Coordinates of C-alpha atoms and ligand atoms in Angstrom, one line a residue:
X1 CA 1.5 9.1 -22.1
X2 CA 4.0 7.1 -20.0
X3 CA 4.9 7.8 -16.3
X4 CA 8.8 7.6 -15.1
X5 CA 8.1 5.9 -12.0
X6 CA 7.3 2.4 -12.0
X7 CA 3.4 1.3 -10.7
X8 CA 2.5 -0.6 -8.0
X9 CA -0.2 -2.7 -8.3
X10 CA -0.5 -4.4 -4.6
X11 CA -3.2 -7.2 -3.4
X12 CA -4.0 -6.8 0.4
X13 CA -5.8 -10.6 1.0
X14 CA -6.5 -9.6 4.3
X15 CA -7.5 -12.7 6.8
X16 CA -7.8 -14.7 3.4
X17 CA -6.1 -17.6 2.1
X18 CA -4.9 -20.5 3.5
X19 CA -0.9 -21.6 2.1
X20 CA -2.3 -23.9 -0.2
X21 CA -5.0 -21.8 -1.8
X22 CA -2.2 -18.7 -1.9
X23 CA -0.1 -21.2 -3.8
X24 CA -2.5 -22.0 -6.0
X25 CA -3.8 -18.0 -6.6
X26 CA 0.4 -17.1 -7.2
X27 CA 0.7 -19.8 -9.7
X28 CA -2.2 -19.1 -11.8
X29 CA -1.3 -15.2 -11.8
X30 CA 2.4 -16.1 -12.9
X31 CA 0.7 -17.5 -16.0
X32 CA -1.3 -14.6 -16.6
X33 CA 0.4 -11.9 -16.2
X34 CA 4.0 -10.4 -17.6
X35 CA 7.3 -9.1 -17.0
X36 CA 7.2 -5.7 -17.3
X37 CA 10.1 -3.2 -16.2
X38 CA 6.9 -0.4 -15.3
X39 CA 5.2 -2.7 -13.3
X40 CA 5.5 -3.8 -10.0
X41 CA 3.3 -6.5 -8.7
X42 CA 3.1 -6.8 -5.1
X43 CA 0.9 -9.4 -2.7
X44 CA 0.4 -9.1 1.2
X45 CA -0.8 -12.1 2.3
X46 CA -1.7 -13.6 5.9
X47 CA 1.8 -14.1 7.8
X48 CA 1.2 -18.2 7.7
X49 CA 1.5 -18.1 3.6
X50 CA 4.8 -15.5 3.7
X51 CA 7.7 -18.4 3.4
X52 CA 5.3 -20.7 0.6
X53 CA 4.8 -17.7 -1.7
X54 CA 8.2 -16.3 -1.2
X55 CA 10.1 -16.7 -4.0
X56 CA 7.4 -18.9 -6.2
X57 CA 6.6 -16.6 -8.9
X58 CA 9.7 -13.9 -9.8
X59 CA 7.2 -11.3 -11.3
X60 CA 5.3 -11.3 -8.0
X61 CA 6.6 -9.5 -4.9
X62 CA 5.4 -10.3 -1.2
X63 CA 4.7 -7.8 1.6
X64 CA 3.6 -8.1 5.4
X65 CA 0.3 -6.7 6.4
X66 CA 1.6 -5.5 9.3
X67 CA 4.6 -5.5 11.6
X68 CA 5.4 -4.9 15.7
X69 CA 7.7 -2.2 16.5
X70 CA 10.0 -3.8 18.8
X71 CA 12.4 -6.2 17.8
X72 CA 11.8 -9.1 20.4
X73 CA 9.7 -9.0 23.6
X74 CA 7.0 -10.6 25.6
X75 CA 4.3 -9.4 22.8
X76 CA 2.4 -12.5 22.5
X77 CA 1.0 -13.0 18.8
X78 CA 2.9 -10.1 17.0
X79 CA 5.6 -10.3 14.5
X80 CA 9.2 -8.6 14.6
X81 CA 11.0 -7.1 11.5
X82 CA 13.6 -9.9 12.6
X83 CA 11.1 -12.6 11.7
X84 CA 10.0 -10.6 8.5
X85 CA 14.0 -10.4 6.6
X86 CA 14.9 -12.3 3.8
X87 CA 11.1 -13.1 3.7
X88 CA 9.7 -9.8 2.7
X89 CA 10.4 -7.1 0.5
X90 CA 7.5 -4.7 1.7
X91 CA 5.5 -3.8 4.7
X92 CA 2.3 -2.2 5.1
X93 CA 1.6 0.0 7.9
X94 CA -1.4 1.8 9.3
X95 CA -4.3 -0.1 7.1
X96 CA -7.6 1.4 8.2
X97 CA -8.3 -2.0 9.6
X98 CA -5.3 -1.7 11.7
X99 CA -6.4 1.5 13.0
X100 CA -9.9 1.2 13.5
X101 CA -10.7 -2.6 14.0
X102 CA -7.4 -2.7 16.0
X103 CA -7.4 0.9 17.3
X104 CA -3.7 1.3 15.8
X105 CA -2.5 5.1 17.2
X106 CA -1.1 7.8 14.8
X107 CA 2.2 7.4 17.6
X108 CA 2.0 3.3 16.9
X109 CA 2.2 3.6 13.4
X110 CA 4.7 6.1 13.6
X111 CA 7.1 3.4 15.6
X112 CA 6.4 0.8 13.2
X113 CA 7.5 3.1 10.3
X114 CA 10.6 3.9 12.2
X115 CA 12.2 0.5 12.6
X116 CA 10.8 -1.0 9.7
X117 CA 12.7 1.7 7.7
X118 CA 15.7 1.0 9.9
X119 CA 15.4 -2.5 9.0
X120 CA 15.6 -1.2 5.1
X121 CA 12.4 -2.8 4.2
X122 CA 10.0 -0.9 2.1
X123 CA 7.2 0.6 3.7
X124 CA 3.7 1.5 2.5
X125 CA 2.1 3.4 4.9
X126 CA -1.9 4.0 4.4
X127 CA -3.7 7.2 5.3
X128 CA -7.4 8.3 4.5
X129 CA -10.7 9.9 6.0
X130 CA -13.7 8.6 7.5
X131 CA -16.6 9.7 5.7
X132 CA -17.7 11.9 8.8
X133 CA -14.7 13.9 8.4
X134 CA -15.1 14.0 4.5
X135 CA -18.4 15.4 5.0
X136 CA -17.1 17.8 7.8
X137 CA -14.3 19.0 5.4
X138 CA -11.4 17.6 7.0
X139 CA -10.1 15.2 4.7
X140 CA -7.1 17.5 4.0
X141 CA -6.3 18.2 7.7
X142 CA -6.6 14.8 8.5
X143 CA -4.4 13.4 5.8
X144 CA -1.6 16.1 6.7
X145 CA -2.0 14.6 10.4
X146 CA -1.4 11.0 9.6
X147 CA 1.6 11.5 7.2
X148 CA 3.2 14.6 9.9
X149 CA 3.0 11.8 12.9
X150 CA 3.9 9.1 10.8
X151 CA 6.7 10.7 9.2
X152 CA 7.7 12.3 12.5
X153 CA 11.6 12.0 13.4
X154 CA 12.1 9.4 10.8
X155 CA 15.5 9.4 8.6
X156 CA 14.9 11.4 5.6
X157 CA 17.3 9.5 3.5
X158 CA 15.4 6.1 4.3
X159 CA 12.1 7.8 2.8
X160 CA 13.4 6.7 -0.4
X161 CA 11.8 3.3 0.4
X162 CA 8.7 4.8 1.6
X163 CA 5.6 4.8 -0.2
X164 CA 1.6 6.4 0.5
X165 CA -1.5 4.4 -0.3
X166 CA -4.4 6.8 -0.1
X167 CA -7.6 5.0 1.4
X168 CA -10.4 6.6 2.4
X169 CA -12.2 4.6 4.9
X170 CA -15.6 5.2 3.3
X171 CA -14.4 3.3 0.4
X172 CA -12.6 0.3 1.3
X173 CA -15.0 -2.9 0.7
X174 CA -17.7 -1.0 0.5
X175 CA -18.2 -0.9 -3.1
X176 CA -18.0 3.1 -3.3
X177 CA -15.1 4.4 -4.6
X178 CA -13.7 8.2 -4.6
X179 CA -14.2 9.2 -8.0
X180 CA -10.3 9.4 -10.1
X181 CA -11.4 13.3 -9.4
X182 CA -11.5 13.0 -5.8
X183 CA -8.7 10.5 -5.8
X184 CA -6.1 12.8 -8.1
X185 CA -7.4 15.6 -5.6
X186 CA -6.0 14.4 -2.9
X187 CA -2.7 12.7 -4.4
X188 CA -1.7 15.9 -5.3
X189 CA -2.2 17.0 -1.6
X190 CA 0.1 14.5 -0.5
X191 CA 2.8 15.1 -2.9
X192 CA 2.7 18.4 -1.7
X193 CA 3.1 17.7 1.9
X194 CA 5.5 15.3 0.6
X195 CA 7.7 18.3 -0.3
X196 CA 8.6 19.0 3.0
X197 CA 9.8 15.3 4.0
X198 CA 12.3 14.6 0.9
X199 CA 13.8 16.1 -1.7
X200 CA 12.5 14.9 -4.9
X201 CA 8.5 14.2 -4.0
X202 CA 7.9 12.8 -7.4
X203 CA 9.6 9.7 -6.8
X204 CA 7.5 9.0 -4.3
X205 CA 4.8 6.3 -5.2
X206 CA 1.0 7.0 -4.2
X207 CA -1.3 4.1 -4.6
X208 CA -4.8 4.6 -4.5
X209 CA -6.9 2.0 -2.6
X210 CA -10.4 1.5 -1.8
X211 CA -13.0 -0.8 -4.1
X212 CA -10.6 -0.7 -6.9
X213 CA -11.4 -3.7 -9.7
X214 CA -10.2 -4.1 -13.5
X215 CA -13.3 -1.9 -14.5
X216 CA -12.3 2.0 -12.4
X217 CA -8.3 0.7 -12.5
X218 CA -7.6 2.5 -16.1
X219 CA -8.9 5.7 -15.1
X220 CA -7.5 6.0 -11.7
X221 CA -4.0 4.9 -12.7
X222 CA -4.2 7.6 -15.5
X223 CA -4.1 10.2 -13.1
X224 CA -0.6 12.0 -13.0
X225 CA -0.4 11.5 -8.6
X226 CA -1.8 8.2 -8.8
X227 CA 0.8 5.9 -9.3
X228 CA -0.5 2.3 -8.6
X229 CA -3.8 0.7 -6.8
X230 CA -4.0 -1.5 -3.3
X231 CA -6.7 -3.8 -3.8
X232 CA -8.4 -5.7 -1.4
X233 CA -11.4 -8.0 -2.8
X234 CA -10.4 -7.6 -6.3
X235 CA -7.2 -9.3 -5.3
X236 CA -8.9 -12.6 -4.2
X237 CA -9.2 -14.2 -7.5
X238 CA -6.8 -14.4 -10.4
X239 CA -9.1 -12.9 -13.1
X240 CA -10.3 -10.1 -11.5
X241 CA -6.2 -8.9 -10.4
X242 CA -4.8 -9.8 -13.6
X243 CA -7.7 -7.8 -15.0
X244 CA -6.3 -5.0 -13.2
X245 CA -2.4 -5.4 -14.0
X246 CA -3.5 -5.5 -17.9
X247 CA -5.2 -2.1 -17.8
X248 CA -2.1 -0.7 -16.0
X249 CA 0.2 -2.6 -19.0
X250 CA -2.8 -0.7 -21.4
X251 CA -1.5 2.4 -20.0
X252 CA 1.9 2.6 -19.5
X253 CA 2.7 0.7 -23.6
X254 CA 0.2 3.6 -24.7
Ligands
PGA1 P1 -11.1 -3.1 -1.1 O1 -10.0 -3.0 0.1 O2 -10.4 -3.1 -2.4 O3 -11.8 -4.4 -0.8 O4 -12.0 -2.0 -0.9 C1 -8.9 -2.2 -0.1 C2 -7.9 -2.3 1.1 O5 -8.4 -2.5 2.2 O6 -6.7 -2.1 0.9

């Protein structure tokens, strides 16, 4: 089986890394890994690493973890998508730390979508549950929620450099992950809803995320709606990462 659309596999170091260890972690992942035209490899690192790792390895993209929504301002300690061009290729918007650690709104993340769109970066926006509304059966309503005010008033012709990483809370760093069941479950959920923001929902990448590591990656990926992984402490050390873009090579040469 081989999927159209290429994968992403994405590392979210979090507060991790200084510039010299990120360096070091890019360099020994150039070595490992390949270039592969269904494979896209991706790494958010802190903000301080961004201009050291741009550029150092050509099979390995960089990303912001985050990104203000106005373009200059007295907004001491944030980052514009002025500061971010010609250093980034991707954004990530709404993490579950950004919305619960940093009380992020639905209305924030929905501003931040807007102008980093405008700014023709790609986005990946995050969605996912808390375990209290998995268990109260609201994952779905939830999900429809987050991607409806995200999504809300944005061009629909810049969605084509938008893409969904699915995280439920009650997985990320936690070591429990939604079983590729639960996962595939609600991919196909958001594909759906997907339907009624662009016109050819298929091309729309949905990453799965939350204690993903070389060992669950092959089954997840094989799902048809999952279409890449955003790891978080799997992506701190070169082994376990590369473990996890080899089982996505496994499965796309199969
Ligand atoms: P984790 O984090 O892989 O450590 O669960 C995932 C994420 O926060 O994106």
């Amino acid at each position: 089986m081989s999927k159209t659309i290429e994968y992403i596999i994405a590392g979210n170091w979090k507060m991790h890394k200084t510039v010299a260890e990120g360096q070091a972690f890019v360099t020994g992942l150039e070595q490992r890994i390949r270039e592969h035209p269904g494979i896209e490899v991706l790494i958010f690192p802190p903000y301080t690493a961004l201009d050291a790792l741009k550029g150092l390895s050509e099979k390995i993209r960089i990303g912001s973890q985050n990104i203000f929504y106005e373009e200059y301002g007295a907004y001491t300690g944030e980052i514009s998508p002025l500061m971010l061009k010609n250093l980034v290729d991707y954004v990530l918007i709404g993490h579950s730390e950004r919305r619960h650690v940093f009380n992020e709104t639905d209305e924030e993340i929905n501003k931040k979508v807007e102008l980093a769109l405008q700014h023709l970066f790609r986005v990946i926006l995050c969605v996912g549950e808390t375990l209290e509304e998995r268990d109260a059966e609201q994952t779905f309503e939830r999900i429809k929620t987050q991607i409806e005010k995200a999504l809300q008033g944005v061009d629909r012709l810049s969605l084509n450099r938008l893409a969904i990483a699915y995280e439920p809370v009650w997985a990320i760093g936690t070591g429990k992950n939604a079983s590729p069941e639960q996962a595939q479950e609600v991919h196909a959920f958001i594909r759906e809803e997907l339907a009624g923001y662009v016109d050819h929902p298929a091309e729309i990448r949905i990453l799965y995320g939350g204690s993903v590591k070389a060992e669950n990656s092959f089954d997840l990926l094989s799902r048809p709606d999952i279409n890449g992984v955003l790891v978080g402490g799997a992506s701190l050390n070169v082994d376990a990462f590369s473990g996890i873009i080899d089982h996505s090579y496994k499965l796309i040469d199969q």
